[in-house]
Tab-separated table of C-alpha atoms and ligand atoms in Angstrom:
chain	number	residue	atom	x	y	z
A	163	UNK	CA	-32.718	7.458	4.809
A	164	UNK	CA	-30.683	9.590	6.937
A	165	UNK	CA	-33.495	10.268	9.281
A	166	UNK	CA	-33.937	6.544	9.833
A	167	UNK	CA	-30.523	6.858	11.678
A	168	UNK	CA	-31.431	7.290	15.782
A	169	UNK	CA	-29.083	9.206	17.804
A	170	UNK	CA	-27.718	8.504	21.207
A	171	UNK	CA	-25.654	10.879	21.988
A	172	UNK	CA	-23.008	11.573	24.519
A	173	UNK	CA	-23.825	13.689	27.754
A	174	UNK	CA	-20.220	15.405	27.303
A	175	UNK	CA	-17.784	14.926	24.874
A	176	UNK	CA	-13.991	13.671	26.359
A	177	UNK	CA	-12.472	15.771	23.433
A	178	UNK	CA	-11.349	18.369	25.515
A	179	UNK	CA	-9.369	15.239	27.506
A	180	UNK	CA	-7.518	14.046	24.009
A	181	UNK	CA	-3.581	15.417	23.365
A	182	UNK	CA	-4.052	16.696	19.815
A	183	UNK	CA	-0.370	17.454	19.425
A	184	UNK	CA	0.601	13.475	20.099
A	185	UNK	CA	-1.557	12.239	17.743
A	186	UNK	CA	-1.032	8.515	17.127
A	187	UNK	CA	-2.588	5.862	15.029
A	188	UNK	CA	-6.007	4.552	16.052
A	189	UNK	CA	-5.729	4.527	19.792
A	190	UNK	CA	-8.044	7.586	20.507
A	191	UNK	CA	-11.693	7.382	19.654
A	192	UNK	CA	-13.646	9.662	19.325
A	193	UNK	CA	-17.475	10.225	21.297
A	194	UNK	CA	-19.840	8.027	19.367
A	195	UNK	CA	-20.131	4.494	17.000
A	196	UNK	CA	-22.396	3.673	14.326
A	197	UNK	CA	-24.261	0.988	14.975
A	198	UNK	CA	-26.640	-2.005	13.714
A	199	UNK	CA	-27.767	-5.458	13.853
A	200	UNK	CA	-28.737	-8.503	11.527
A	201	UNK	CA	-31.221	-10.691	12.672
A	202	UNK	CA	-33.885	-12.713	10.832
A	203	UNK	CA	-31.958	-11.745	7.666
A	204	UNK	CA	-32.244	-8.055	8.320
A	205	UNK	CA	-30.287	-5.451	9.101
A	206	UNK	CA	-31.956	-3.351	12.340
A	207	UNK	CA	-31.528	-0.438	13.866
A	208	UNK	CA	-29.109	1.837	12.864
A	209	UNK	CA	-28.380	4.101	15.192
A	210	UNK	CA	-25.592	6.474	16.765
A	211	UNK	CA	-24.338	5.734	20.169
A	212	UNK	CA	-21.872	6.581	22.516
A	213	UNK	CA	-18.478	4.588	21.462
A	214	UNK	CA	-17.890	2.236	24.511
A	215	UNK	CA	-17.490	-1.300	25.514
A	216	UNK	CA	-20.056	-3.978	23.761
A	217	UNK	CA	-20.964	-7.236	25.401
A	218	UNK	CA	-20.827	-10.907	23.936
A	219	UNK	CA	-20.878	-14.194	24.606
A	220	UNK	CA	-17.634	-16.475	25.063
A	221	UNK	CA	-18.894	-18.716	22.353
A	222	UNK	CA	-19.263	-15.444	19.700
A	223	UNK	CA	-18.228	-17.367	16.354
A	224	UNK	CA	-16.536	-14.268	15.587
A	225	UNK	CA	-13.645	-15.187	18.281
A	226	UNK	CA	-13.574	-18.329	17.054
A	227	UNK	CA	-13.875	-18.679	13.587
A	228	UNK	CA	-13.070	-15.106	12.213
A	229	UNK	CA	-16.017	-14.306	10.611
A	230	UNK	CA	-15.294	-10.696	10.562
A	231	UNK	CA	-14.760	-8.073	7.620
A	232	UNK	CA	-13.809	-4.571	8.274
A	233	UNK	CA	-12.829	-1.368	6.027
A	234	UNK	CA	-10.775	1.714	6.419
A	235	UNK	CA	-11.331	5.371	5.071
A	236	UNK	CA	-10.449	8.862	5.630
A	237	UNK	CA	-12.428	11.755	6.678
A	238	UNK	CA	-10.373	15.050	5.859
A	239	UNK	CA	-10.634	19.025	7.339
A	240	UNK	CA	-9.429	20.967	4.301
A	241	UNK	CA	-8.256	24.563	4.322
A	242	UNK	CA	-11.919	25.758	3.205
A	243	UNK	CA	-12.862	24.314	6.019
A	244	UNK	CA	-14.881	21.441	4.530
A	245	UNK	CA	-15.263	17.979	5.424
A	246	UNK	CA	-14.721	15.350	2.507
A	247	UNK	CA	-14.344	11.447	2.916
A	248	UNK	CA	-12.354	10.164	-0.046
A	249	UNK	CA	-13.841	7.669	-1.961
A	250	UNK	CA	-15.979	5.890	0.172
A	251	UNK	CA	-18.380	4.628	-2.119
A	252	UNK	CA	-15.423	2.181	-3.419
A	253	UNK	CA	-14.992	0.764	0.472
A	254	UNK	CA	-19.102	0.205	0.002
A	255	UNK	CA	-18.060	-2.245	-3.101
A	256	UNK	CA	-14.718	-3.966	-1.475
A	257	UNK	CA	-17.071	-4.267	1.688
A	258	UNK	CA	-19.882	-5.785	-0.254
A	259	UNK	CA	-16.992	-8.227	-1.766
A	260	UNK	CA	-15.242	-8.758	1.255
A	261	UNK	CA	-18.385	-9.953	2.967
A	262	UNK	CA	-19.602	-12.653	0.160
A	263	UNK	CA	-16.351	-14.296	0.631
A	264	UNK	CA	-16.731	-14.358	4.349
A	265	UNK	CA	-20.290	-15.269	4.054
A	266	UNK	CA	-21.390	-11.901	5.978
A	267	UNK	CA	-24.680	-10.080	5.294
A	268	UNK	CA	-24.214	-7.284	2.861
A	269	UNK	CA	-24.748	-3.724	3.772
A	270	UNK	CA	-26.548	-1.570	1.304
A	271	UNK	CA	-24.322	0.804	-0.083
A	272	UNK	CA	-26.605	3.826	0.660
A	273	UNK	CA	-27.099	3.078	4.140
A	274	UNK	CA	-23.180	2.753	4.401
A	275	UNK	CA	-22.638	5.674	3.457
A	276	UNK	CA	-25.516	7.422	5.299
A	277	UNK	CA	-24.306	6.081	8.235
A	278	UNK	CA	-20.674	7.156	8.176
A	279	UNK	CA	-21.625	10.405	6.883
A	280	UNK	CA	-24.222	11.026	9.717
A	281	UNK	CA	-21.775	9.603	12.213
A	282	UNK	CA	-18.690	11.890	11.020
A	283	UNK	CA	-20.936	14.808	11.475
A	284	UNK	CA	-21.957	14.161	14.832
A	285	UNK	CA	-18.340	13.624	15.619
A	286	UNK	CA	-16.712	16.792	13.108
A	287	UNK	CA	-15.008	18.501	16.507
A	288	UNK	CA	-12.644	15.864	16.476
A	289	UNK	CA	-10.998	16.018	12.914
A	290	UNK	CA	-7.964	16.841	13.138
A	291	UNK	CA	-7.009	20.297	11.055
A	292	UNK	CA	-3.216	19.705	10.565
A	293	UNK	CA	-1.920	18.725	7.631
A	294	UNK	CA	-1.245	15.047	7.900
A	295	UNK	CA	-3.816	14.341	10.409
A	296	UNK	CA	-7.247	12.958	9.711
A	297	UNK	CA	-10.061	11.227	11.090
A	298	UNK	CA	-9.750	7.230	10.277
A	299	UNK	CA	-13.091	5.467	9.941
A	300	UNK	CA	-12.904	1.947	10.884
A	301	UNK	CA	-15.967	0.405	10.104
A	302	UNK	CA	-16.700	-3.631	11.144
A	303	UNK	CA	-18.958	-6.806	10.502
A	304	UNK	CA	-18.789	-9.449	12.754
A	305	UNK	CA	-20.486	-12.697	13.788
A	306	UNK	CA	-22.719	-11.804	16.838
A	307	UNK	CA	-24.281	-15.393	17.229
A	308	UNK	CA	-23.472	-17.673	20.302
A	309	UNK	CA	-22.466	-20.961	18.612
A	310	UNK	CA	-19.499	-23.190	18.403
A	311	UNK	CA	-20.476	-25.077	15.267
A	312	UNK	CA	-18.384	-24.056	12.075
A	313	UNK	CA	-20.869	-22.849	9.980
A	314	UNK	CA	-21.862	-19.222	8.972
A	315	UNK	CA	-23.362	-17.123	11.651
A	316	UNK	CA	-27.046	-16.051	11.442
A	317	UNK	CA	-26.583	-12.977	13.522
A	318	UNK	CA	-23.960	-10.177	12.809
A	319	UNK	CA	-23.262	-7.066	14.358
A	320	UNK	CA	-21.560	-3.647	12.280
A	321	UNK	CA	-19.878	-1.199	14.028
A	322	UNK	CA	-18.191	1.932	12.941
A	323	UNK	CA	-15.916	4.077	15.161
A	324	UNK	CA	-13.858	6.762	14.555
A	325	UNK	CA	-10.642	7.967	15.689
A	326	UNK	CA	-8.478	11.224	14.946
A	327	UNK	CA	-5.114	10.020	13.501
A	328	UNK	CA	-1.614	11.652	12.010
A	329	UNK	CA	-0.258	9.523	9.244
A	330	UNK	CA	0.304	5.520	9.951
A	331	UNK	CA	4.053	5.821	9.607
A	332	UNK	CA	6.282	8.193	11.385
A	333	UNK	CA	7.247	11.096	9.545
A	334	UNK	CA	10.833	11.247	11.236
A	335	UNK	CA	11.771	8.184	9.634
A	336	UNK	CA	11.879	9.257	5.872
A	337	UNK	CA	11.649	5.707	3.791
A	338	UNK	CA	9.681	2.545	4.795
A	339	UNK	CA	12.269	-0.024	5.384
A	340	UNK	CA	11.087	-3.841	4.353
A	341	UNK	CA	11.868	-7.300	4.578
A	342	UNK	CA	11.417	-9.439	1.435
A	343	UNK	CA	9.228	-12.180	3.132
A	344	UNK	CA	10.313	-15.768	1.639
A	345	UNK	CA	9.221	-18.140	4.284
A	346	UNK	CA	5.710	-17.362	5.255
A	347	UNK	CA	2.719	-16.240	3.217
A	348	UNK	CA	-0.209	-14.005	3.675
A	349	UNK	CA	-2.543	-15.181	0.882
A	350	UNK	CA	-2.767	-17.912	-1.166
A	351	UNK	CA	-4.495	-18.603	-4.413
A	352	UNK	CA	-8.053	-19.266	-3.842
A	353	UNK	CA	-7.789	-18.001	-0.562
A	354	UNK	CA	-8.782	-15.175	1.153
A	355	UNK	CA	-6.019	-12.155	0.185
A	356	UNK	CA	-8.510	-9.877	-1.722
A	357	UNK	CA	-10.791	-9.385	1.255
A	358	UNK	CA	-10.493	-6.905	3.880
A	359	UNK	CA	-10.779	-9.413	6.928
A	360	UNK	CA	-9.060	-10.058	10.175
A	361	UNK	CA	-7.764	-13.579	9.426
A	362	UNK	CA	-5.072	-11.977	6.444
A	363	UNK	CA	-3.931	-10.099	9.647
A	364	UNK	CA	-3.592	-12.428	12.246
A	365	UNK	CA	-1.316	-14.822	9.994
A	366	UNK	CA	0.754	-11.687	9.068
A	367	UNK	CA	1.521	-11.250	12.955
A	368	UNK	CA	4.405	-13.307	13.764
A	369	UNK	CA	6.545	-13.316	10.274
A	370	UNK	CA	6.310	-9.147	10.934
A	371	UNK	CA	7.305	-9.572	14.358
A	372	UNK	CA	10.458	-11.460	12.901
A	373	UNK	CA	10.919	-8.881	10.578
A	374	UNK	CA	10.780	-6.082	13.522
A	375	UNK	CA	13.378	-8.272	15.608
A	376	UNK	CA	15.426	-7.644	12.549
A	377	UNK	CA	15.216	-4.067	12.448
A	378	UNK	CA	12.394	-3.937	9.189
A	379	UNK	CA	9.256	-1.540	9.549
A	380	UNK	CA	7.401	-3.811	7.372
A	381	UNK	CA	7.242	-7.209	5.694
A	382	UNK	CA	6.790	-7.036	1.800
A	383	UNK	CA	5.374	-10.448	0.720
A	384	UNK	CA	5.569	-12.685	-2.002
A	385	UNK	CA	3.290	-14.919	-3.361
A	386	UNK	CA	1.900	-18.102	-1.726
A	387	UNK	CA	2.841	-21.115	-3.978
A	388	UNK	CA	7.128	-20.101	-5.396
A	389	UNK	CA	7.682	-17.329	-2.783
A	390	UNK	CA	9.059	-15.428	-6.231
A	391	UNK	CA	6.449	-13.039	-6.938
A	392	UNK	CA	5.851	-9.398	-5.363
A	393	UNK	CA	2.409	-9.046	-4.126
A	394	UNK	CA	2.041	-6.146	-1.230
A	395	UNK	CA	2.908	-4.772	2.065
A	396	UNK	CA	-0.012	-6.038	4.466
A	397	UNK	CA	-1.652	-2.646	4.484
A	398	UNK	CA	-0.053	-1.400	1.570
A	399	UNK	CA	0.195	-1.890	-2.241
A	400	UNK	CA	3.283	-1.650	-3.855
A	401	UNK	CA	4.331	0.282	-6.737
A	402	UNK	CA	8.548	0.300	-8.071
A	403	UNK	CA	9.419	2.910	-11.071
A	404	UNK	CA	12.097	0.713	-12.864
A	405	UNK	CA	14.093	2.790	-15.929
A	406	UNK	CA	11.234	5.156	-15.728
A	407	UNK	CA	8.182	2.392	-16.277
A	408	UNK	CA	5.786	2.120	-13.885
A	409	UNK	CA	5.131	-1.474	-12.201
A	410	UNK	CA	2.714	-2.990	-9.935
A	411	UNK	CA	1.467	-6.578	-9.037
A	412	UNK	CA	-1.551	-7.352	-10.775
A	413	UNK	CA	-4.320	-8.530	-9.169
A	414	UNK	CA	-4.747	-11.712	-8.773
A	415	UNK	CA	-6.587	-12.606	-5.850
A	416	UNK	CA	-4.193	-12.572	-3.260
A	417	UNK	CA	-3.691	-8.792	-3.567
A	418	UNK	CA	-5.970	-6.419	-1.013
A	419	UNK	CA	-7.537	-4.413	-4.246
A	420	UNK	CA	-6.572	-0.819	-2.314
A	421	UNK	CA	-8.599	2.388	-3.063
A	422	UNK	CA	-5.233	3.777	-2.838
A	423	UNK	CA	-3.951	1.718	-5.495
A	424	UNK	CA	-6.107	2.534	-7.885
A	425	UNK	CA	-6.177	6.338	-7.584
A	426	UNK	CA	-1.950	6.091	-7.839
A	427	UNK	CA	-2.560	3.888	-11.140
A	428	UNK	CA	-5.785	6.675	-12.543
A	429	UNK	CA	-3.619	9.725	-11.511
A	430	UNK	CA	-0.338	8.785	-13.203
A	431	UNK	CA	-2.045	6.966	-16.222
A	432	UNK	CA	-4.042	10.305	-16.646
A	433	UNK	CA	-0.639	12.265	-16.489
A	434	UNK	CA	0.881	10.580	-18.888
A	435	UNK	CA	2.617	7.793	-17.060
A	436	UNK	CA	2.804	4.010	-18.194
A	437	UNK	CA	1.457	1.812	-15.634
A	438	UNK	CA	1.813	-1.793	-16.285
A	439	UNK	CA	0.473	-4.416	-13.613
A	440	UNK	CA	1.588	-7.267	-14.168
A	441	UNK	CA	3.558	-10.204	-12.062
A	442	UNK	CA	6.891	-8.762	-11.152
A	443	UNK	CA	9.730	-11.415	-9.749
A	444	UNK	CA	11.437	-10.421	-7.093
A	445	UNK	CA	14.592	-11.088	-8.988
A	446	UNK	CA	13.501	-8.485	-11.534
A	447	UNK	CA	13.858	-6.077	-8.574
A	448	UNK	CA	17.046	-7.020	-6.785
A	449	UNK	CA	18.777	-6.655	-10.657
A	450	UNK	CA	17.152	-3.501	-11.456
A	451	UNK	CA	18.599	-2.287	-8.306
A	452	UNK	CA	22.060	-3.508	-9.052
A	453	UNK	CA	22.078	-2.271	-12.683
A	454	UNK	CA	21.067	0.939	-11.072
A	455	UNK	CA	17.634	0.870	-13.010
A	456	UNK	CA	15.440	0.928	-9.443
A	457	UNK	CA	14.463	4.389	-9.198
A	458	UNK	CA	11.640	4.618	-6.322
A	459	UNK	CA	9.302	2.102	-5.043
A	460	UNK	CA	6.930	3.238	-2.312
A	461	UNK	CA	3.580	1.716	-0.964
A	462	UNK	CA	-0.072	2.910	-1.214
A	463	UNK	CA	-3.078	2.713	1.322
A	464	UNK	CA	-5.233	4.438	2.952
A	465	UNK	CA	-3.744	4.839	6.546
A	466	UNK	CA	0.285	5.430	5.129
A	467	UNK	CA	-1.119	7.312	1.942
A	468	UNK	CA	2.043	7.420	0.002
A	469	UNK	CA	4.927	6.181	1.863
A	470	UNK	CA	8.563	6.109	-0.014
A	471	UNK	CA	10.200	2.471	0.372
A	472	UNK	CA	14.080	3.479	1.296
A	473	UNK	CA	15.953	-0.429	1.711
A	474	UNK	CA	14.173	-3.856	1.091
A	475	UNK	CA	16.240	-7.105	2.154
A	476	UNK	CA	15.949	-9.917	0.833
A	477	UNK	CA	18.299	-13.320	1.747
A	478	UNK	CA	21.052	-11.347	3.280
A	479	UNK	CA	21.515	-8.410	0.891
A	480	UNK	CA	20.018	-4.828	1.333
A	481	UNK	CA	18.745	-2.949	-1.272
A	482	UNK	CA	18.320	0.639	-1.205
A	483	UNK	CA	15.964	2.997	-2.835
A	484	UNK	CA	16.571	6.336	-4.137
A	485	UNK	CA	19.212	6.843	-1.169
A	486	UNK	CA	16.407	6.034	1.191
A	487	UNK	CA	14.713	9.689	-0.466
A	488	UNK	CA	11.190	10.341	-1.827
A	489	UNK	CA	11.140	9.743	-5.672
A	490	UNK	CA	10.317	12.865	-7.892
A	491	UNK	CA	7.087	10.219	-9.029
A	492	UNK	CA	6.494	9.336	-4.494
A	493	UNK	CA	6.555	13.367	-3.877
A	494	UNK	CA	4.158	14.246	-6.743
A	495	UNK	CA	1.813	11.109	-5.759
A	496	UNK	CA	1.923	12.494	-2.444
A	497	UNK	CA	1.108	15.715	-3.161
A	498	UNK	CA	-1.559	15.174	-5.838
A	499	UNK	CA	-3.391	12.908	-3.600
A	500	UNK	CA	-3.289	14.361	-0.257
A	501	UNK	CA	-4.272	18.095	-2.505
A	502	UNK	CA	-7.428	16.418	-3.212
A	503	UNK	CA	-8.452	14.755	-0.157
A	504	UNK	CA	-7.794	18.652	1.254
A	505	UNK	CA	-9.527	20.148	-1.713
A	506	UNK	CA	-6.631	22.071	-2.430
A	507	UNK	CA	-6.104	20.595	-6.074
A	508	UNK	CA	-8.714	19.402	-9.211
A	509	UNK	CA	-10.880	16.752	-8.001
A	510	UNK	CA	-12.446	15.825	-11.765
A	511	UNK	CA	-13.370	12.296	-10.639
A	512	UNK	CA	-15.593	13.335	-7.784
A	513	UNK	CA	-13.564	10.816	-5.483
A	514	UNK	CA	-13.940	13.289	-2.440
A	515	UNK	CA	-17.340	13.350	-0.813
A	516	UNK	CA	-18.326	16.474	0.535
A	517	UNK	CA	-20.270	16.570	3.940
A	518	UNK	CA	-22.998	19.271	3.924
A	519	UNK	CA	-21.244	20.541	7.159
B	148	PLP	C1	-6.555	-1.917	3.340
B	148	PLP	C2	-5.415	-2.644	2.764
B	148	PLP	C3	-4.594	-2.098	1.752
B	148	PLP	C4	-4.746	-0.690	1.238
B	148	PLP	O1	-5.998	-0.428	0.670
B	148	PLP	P1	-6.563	1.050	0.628
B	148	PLP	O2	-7.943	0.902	0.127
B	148	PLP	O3	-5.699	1.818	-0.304
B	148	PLP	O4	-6.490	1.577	2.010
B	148	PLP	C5	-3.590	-2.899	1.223
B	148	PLP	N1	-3.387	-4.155	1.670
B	148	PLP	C6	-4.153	-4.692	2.643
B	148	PLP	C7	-3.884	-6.078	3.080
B	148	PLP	C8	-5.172	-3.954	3.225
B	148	PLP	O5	-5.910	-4.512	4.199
């Protein structure tokens, strides 16, 4: 399969013209894309080219309509030395899902993962060493037909670039601060909240943009119908520790299902942790933290890995976390998870793909 892959390479990287030391978070790419085409319900061509500007038509459907689905993974330089991509077989699945409820093509799973392996090989000079840093892999689906009619798309283009990153929030700041969203929505029941596609993001824009106004990193939302139920950060799951309990929303459809999520819930329910997912009420939360029973809450995900939640607010009153510290449950998540994607610690599950590099 891998030899199906042609390769266009670059006549000279621009590495050498990238500031390693000011790394930030997907605005560097790095010399080449991944790249194929469906057409007469195929998928053509894949092939490795130079990353660089694509051409389309005004009337894309993808502009229009957002018929798009993307993913998002991690490629990791470990202190061996080795390369290993963590988990990406799971983004193959939520990818495959993602794209039957945008009514995009599927990818075979093998040829997904041929492709980013091939691609992250080509490109290996440019992952990052440090600990911290990574390379992000952005892969994309989109609409590539010329039509203004709303119907699915017969033509679709994937793309995956690459891009050397340090971690998605800044590690000055020490907690993630968040506003308790109780206006706007991102999902809805029956809508489209568990896949990985532009249109969650674009309607997440301006209610975040309030919430930075207001001096809020993030905006945690609640859920779509009572604006009373936790559901996640926008590129984050959330997780609280509540008198030593473990809680997270369930899944219900207008969660994102994050990789990261469920490695948090396999690695503390393997260590002896309770981990209940289940709806939690916002009220729930804002108690716990007044009886003093709110002992961490952080979010999960692949860019912010484990990020420690220091003050949510929600109508008019600030709560704060763990004195805006990372949890003794946050630092060992951390740790555990960032050990394996560096092959430093255990990696029973096999969750870390190894590059024969
Ligand atoms: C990608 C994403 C997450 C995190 O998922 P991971 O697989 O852990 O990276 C959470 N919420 C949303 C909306 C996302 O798009």
């Amino acid at each position: 399969m891998l030899s199906d892959i042609e390769l266009e390479l670059v006549p000279r990287s621009r590495r050498e013209a990238v500031d390693f030391d000011n790394l930030g978070f997907g605005n560097v790419f790095c010399d080449h894309m991944f790249s194929m085409e469906w057409e007469d319900a195929e998928w053509h061509r894949p092939r490795i080219i130079p990353y660089g500007p694509i051409t389309m038509e005004p009337c894309n459907a993808a502009l229009h309509y957002g018929q798009s689905v993307f993913e998002g993974m991690k490629a990791f330089r470990g202190g061996d030395g080795r390369v290993r991509i963590f988990r990406p077989d799971m983004n193959a699945r939520r990818l495959a899902a993602s794209c039957d409820r945008l009514c995009v093509p599927q990818v075979d799973p093998e040829m997904f993962l041929a492709g980013i392996e091939r691609l992250v090989s080509v490109d290996q000079a440019w992952i990052p060493a440090r600990r911290g840093e990574s390379l992000y892999i952005r892969p994309i689906i989109f609409s590539n037909e010329s039509h203004l009619e709303v119907r699915p798309s017969r033509s679709f283009r994937m793309l995956v670039m690459t891009s050397p990153v340090r971690s998605y929030f800044d590690e000055s700041m020490p907690a993630v601060t968040l506003k308790v969203e109780d206006t706007y929505t991102r999902a809805a029941p029956g809508g489209t909240g568990a896949a990985k596609t532009g249109g969650n993001y674009a309607g997440s824009l301006y209610p975040a943009e309030l919430a930075r106004r207001e001096g809020y990193m993030q905006v945690l939302w609640l859920d779509g119908i009572e604006h009373r139920y936790v559901e996640e950060v926008g590129a984050m799951n959330i997780f609280f520790r509540v008198n030593g309990h473990i809680v997270t929303p369930e899944l219900r459809g207008s969660i994102l299902p994050g990789i990261t999520r469920d490695a948090v819930i396999t690695l503390l329910r393997e260590n002896g942790h309770e981990v209940v997912e289940r709806r939690i009420r916002i009220d729930e939360i804002v108690d716990a933290s007044r009886n003093g029973a709110l002992e961490e809450a952080f979010g999960a995900g692949t860019a912010a890995v484990i990020s420690p939640v220091g003050t949510m607010a929600y109508k008019g009153e600030e709560i704060r976390v763990n004195a805006n510290a990372s949890g003794p449950v946050t630092q060992w998540l951390y740790d555990q998870i960032t050990g394996i994607q560096l092959g430093e610690q255990q990696d029973p599950h096999g969750w870390c793909r190894v590059l024969p590099i």
